[in-house]
Short mmCIF file of C-alpha atoms in Angstrom, two decimals:
data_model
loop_
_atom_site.label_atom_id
_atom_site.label_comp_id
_atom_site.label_asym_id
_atom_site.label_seq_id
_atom_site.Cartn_x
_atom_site.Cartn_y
_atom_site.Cartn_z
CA UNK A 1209 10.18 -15.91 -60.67
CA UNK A 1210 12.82 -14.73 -58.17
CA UNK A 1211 12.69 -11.01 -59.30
CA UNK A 1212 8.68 -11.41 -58.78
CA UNK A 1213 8.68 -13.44 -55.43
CA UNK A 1214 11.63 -10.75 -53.83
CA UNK A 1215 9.20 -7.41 -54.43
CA UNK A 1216 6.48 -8.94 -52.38
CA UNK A 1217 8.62 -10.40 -49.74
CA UNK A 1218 9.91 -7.40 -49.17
CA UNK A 1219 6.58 -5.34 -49.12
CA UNK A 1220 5.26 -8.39 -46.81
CA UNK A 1221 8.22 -7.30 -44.07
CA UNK A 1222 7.50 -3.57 -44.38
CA UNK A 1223 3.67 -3.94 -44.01
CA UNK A 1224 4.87 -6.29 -40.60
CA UNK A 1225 6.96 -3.52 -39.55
CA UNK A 1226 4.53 -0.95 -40.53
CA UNK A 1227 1.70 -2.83 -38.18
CA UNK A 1228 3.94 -3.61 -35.40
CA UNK A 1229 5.13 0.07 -35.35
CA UNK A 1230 1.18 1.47 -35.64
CA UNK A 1231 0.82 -1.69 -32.49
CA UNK A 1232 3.06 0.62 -30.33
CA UNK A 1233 1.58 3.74 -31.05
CA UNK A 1234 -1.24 2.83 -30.60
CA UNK A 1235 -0.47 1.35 -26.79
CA UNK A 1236 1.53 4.81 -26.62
CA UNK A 1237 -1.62 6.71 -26.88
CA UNK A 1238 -3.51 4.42 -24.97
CA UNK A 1239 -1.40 4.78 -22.01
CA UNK A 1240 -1.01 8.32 -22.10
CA UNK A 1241 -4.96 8.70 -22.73
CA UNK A 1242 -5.22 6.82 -19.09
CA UNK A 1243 -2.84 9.25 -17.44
CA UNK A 1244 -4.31 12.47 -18.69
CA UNK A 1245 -7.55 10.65 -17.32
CA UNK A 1246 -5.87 9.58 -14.04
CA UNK A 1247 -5.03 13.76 -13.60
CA UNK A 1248 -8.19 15.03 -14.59
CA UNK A 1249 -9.93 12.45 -12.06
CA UNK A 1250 -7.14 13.96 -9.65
CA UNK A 1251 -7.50 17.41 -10.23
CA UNK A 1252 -11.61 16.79 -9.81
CA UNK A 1253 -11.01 14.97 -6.07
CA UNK A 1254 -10.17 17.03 -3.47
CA UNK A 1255 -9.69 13.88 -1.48
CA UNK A 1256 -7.70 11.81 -4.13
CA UNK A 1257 -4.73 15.43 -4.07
CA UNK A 1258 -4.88 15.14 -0.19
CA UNK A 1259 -4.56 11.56 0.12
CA UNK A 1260 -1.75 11.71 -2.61
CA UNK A 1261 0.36 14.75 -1.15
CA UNK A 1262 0.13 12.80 1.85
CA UNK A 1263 1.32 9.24 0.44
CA UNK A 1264 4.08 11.83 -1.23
CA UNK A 1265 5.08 13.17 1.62
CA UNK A 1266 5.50 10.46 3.75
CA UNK A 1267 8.28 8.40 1.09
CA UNK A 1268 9.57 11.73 1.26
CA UNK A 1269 10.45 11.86 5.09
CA UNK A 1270 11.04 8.19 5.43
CA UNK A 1271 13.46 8.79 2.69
CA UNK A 1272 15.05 11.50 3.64
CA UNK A 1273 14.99 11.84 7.69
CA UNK A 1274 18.23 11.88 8.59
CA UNK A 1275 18.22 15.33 6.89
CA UNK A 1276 14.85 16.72 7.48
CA UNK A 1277 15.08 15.68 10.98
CA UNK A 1278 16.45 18.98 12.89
CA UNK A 1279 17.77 16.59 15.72
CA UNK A 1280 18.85 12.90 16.54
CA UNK A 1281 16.02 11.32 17.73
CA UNK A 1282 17.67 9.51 19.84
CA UNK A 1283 19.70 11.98 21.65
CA UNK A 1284 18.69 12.79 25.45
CA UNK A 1285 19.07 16.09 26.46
CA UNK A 1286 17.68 16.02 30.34
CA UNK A 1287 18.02 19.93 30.79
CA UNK A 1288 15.57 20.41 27.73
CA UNK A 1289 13.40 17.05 29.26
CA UNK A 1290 9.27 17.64 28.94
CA UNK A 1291 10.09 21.36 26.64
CA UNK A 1292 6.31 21.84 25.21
CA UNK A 1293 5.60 22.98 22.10
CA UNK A 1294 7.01 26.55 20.39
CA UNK A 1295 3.35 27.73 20.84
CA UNK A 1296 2.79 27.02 24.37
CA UNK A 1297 4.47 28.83 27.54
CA UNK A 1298 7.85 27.87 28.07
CA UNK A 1299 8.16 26.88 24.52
CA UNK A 1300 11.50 26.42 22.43
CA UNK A 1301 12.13 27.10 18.46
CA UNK A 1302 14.77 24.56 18.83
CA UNK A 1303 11.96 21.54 19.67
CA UNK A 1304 8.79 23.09 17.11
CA UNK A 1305 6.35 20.40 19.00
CA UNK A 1306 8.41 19.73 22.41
CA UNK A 1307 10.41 17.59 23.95
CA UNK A 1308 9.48 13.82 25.79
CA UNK A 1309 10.56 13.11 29.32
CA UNK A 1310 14.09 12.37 28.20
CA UNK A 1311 14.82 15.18 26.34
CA UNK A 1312 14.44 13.81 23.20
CA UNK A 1313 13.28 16.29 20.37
CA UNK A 1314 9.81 15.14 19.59
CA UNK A 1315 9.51 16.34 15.72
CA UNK A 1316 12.67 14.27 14.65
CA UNK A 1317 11.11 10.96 16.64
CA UNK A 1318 7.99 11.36 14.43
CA UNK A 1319 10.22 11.97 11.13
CA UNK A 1320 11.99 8.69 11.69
CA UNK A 1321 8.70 7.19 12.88
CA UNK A 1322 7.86 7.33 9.77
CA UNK A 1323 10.11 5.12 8.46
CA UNK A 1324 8.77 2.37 11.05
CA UNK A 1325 5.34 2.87 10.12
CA UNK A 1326 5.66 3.12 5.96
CA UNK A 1327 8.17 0.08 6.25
CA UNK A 1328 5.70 -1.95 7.57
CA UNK A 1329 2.82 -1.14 5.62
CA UNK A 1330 4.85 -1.04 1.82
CA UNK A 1331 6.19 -4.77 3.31
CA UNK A 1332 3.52 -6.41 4.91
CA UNK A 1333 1.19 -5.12 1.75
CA UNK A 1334 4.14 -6.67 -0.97
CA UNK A 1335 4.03 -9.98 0.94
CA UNK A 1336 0.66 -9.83 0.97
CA UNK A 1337 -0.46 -8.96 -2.20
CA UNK A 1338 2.27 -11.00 -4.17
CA UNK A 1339 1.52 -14.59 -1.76
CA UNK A 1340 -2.62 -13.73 -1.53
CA UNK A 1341 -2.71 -12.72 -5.37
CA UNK A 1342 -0.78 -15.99 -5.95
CA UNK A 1343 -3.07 -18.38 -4.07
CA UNK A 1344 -6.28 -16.57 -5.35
CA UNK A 1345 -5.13 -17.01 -9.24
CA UNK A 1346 -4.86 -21.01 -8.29
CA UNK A 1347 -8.02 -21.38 -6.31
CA UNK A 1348 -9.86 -19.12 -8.30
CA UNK A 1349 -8.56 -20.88 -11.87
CA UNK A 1350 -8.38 -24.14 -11.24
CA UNK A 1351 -12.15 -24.41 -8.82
CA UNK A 1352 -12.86 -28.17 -7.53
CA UNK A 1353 -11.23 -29.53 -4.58
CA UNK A 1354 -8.13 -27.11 -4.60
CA UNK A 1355 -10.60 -24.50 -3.93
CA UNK A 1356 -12.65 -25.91 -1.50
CA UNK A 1357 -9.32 -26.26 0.36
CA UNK A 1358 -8.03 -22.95 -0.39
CA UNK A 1359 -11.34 -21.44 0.34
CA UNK A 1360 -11.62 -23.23 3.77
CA UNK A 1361 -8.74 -22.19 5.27
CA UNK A 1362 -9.21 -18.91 4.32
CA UNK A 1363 -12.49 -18.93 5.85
CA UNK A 1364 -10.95 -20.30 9.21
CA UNK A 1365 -8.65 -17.66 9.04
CA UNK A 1366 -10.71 -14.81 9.11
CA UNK A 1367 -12.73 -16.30 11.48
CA UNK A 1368 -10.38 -15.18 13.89
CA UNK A 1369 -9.83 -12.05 15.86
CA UNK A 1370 -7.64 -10.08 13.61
CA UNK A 1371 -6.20 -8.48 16.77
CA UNK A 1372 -5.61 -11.07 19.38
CA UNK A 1373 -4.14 -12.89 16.35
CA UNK A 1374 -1.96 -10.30 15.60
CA UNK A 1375 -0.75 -9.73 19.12
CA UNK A 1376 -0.75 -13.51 19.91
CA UNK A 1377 2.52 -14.29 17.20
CA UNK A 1378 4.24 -10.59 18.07
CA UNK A 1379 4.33 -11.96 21.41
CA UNK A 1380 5.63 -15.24 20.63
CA UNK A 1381 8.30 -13.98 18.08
CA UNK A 1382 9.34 -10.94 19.56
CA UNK A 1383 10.27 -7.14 18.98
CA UNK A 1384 11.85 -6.07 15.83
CA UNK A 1385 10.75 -4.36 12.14
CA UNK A 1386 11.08 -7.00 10.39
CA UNK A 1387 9.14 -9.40 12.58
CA UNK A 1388 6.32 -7.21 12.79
CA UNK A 1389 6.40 -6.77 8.85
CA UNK A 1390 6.20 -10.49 8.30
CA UNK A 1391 3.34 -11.08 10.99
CA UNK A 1392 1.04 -8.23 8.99
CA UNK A 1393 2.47 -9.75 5.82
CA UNK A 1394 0.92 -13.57 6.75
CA UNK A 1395 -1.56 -12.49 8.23
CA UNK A 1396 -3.32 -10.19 5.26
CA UNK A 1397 -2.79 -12.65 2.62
CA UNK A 1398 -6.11 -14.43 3.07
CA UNK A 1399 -7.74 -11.05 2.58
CA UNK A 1400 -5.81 -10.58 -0.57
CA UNK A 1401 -6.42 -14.50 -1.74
CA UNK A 1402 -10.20 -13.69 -1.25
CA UNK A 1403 -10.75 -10.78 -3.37
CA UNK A 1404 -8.34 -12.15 -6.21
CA UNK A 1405 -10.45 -15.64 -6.10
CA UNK A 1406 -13.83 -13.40 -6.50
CA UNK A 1407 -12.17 -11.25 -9.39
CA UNK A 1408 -11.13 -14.97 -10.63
CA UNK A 1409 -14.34 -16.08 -10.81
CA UNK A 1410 -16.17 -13.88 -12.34
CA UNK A 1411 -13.47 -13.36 -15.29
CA UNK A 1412 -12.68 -17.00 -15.90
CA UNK A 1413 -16.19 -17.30 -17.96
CA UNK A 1414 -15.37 -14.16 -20.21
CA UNK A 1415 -15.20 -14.28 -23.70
CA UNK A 1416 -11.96 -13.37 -23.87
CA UNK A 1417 -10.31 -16.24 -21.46
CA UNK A 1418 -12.66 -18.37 -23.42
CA UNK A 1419 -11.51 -17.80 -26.43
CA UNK A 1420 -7.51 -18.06 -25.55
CA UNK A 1421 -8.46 -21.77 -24.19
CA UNK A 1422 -9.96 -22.84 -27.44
CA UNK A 1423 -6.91 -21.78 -29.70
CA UNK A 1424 -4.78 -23.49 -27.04
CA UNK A 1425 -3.24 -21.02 -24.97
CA UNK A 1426 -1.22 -22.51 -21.96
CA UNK A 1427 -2.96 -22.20 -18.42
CA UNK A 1428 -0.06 -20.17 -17.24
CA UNK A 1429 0.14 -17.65 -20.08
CA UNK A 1430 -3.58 -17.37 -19.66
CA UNK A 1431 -2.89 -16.09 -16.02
CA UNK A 1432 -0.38 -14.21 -16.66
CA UNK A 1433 -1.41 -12.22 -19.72
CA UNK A 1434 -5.16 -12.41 -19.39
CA UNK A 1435 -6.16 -12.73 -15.87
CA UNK A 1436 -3.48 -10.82 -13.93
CA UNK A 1437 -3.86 -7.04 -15.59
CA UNK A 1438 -7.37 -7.06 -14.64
CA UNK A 1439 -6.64 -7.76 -10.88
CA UNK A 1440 -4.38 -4.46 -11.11
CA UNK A 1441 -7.26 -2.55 -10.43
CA UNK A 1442 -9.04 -3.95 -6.92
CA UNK A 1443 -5.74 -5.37 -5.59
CA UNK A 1444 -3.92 -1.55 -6.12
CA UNK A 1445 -7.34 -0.23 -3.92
CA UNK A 1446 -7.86 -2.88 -1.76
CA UNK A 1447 -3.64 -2.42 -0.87
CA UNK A 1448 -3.88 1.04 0.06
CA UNK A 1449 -6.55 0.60 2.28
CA UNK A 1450 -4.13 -2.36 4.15
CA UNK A 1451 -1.20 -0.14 4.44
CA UNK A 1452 -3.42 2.66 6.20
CA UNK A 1453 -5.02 -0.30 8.46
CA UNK A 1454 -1.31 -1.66 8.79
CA UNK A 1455 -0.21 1.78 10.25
CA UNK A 1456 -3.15 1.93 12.94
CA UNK A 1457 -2.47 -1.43 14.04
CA UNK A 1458 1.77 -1.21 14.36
CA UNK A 1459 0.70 1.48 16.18
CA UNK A 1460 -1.71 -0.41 18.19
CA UNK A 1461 1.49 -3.28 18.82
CA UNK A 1462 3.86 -0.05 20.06
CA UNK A 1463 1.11 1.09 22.51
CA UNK A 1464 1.10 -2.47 24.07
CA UNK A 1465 5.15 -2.76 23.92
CA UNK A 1466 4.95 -5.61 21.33
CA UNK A 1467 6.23 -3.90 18.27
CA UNK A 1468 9.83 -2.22 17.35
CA UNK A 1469 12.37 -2.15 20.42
CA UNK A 1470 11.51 0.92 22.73
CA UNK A 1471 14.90 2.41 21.62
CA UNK A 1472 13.91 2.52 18.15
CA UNK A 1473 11.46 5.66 17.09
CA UNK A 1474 7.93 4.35 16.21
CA UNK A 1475 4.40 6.73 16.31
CA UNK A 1476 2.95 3.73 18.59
CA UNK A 1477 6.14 3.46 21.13
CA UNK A 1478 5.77 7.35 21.64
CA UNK A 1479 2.14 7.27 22.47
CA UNK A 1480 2.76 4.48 25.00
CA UNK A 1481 5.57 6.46 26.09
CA UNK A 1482 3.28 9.81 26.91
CA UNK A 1483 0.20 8.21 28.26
CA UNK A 1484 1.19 8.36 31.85
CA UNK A 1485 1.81 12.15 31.24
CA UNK A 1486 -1.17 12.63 29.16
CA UNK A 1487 -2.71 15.46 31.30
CA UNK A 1488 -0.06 17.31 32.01
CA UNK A 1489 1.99 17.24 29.15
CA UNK A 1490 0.00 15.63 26.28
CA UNK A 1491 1.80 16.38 23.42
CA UNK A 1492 3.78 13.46 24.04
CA UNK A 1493 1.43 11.28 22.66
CA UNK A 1494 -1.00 13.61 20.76
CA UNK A 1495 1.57 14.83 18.11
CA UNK A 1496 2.54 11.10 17.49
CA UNK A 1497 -1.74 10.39 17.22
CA UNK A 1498 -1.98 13.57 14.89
CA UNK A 1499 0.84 11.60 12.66
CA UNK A 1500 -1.46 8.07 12.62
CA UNK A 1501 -4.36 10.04 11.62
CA UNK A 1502 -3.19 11.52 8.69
CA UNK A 1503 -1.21 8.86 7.37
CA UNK A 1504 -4.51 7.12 7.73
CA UNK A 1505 -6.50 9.64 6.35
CA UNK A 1506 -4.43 10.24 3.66
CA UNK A 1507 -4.09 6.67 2.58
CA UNK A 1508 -8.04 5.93 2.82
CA UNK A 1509 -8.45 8.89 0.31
CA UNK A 1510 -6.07 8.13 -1.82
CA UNK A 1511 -7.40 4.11 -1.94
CA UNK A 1512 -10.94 6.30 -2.89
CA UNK A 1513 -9.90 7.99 -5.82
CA UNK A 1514 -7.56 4.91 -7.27
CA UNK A 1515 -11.04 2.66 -7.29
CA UNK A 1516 -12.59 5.96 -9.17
CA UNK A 1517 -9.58 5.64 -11.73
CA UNK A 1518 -9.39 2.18 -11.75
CA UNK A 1519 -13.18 1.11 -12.03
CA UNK A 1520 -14.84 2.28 -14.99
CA UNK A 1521 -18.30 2.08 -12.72
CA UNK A 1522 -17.69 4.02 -10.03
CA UNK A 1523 -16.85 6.57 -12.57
CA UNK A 1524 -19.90 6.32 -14.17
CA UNK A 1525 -21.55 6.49 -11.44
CA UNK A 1526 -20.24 9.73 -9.87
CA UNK A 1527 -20.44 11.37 -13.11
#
């Protein structure tokens, strides 16, 4: 019996192995089928390569400024004070887009601006998306009276005026990155908790979710494993458009003197510093407002062609 029963445990373990090992190949080619698909829908969208060099380039300046930067941006040089761009008369190749009213080289400020304006939208989008994700899972989940909470103070959140609420705390808890990272973080989670809770909703009744409850799957692993990788999709879209609407409104803080210290180089403190020079020497603040737009830009495309990646009907729809 024990010659018999050994021969068939042993072919019992290799057929395991076998399937587990076919398992992963199978996910292998599964994952490398998306990516091939993620670069063809790339290579297709003029938009999606823009947005993405963009995105691309700006982790590489904030990464890297203090040696792309051809000056220190903080460094006053009053003899070189209001030196206009290389292309204009009276122009410098030693300041490529001018000089501010101190002297400062205006090309290096924007490089390190960079790092102001990507800081906060990469942190106030994590806080964001991890607390809002979080609180839509529950509300969306559970339903009854949690929800009705949830859903009410969400409600009374966004009733407000994004921007006077925005400017109301930077005012109360003063200048500095990591305040102004926090007050976008808080105050984007309800639009994160919203769109998870709708996602929620309408996947809660699926087959699938269905069928883990009746063999007795725990709550938690059902989130985790069964709800959560299909909120990749919408929450990765929905965050890129935040971090471009994160940038325009930091900016909008520096212009009013209610974000980073003036010391420190930020696209919005350099506009605010230029706009009582904006006629005669305006590329104190335009080359700053070129920067927002493009970062902008760039991000909005990019969020475009991840919901055409992401969502199998948009896809359809644009084929």
């Amino acid at each position: 019996m024990t010659d018999h029963a050994s021969p068939s445990g042993a072919d019992f373990h290799a057929g395991e192995t076998e399937t587990g090992h076919e398992i992963d190949i199978e996910r292998d080619l599964r994952f490398r089928a998306r990516i091939r698909e993620a670069l063809r829908l790339l290579r297709r969208s003029k938009g999606g390569m823009f947005g993405a060099f963009v995105f691309v380039m700006l982790l590489i300046l904030a990464t890297f400024a203090p040696w792309i930067a051809p000056h220190d941006p903080l460094q006053q040089t009053l003899s070189d004070a209001n030196t206009p761009p290389f292309w204009s008369d009276g122009g410098s190749n030693a300041y490529l887009i001018g000089t501010d009213t101190l002297g400062r080289d205006m090309l290096s400020r924007i490089i390190f601006g960079t790092r102001v304006s990507l800081g906060v939208a990469l942190g106030g989008v994590g806080i964001a998306i991890t607390l809002g994700m979080a609180i839509g899972l529950i509300a969306g989940y559970r339903g009854g009276r949690i929800d009705a909470v949830i859903v009410g103070f969400i409600n009374l959140i966004l009733s407000l005026p994004y921007l006077l609420f925005v400017v109301f705390f930077a005012a109360v808890v003063g200048r500095s990155l990591i305040n102004v990272i926090l007050i976008f973080g808080f105050t984007s989670i309800p639009v994160f908790a919203r769109v998870t809770r709708g996602e929620v909703l309408k996947l809660r009744e699926s087959m699938f979710i269905e069928a883990a409850r009746n063999v007795g799957v725990p709550e938690g692993q059902i989130l985790r494993l069964h709800l959560l990788p299909n909120l990749i999709g919408p929450l990765a879209t929905l965050a890129t458009f935040e971090m471009s609407a994160m940038i325009l409104y930091e900016a909008g803080l520096g212009f009013l003197g209610l974000s980073v210290p003036p010391s420190t180089p930020s696209w919005g403190n350099m506009i605010n510093a230029g706009r009582g020079v904006l006629t005669i020497r305006p590329w104190i603040s335009l080359t700053p407002g070129v920067a927002i737009v493009f970062a902008g830009l760039g991000l909005n495309l990019l969020g475009d062609w991840l919901r055409d990646v992401l969502d199998p009907r948009s896809q359809r729809v644009k084929q």
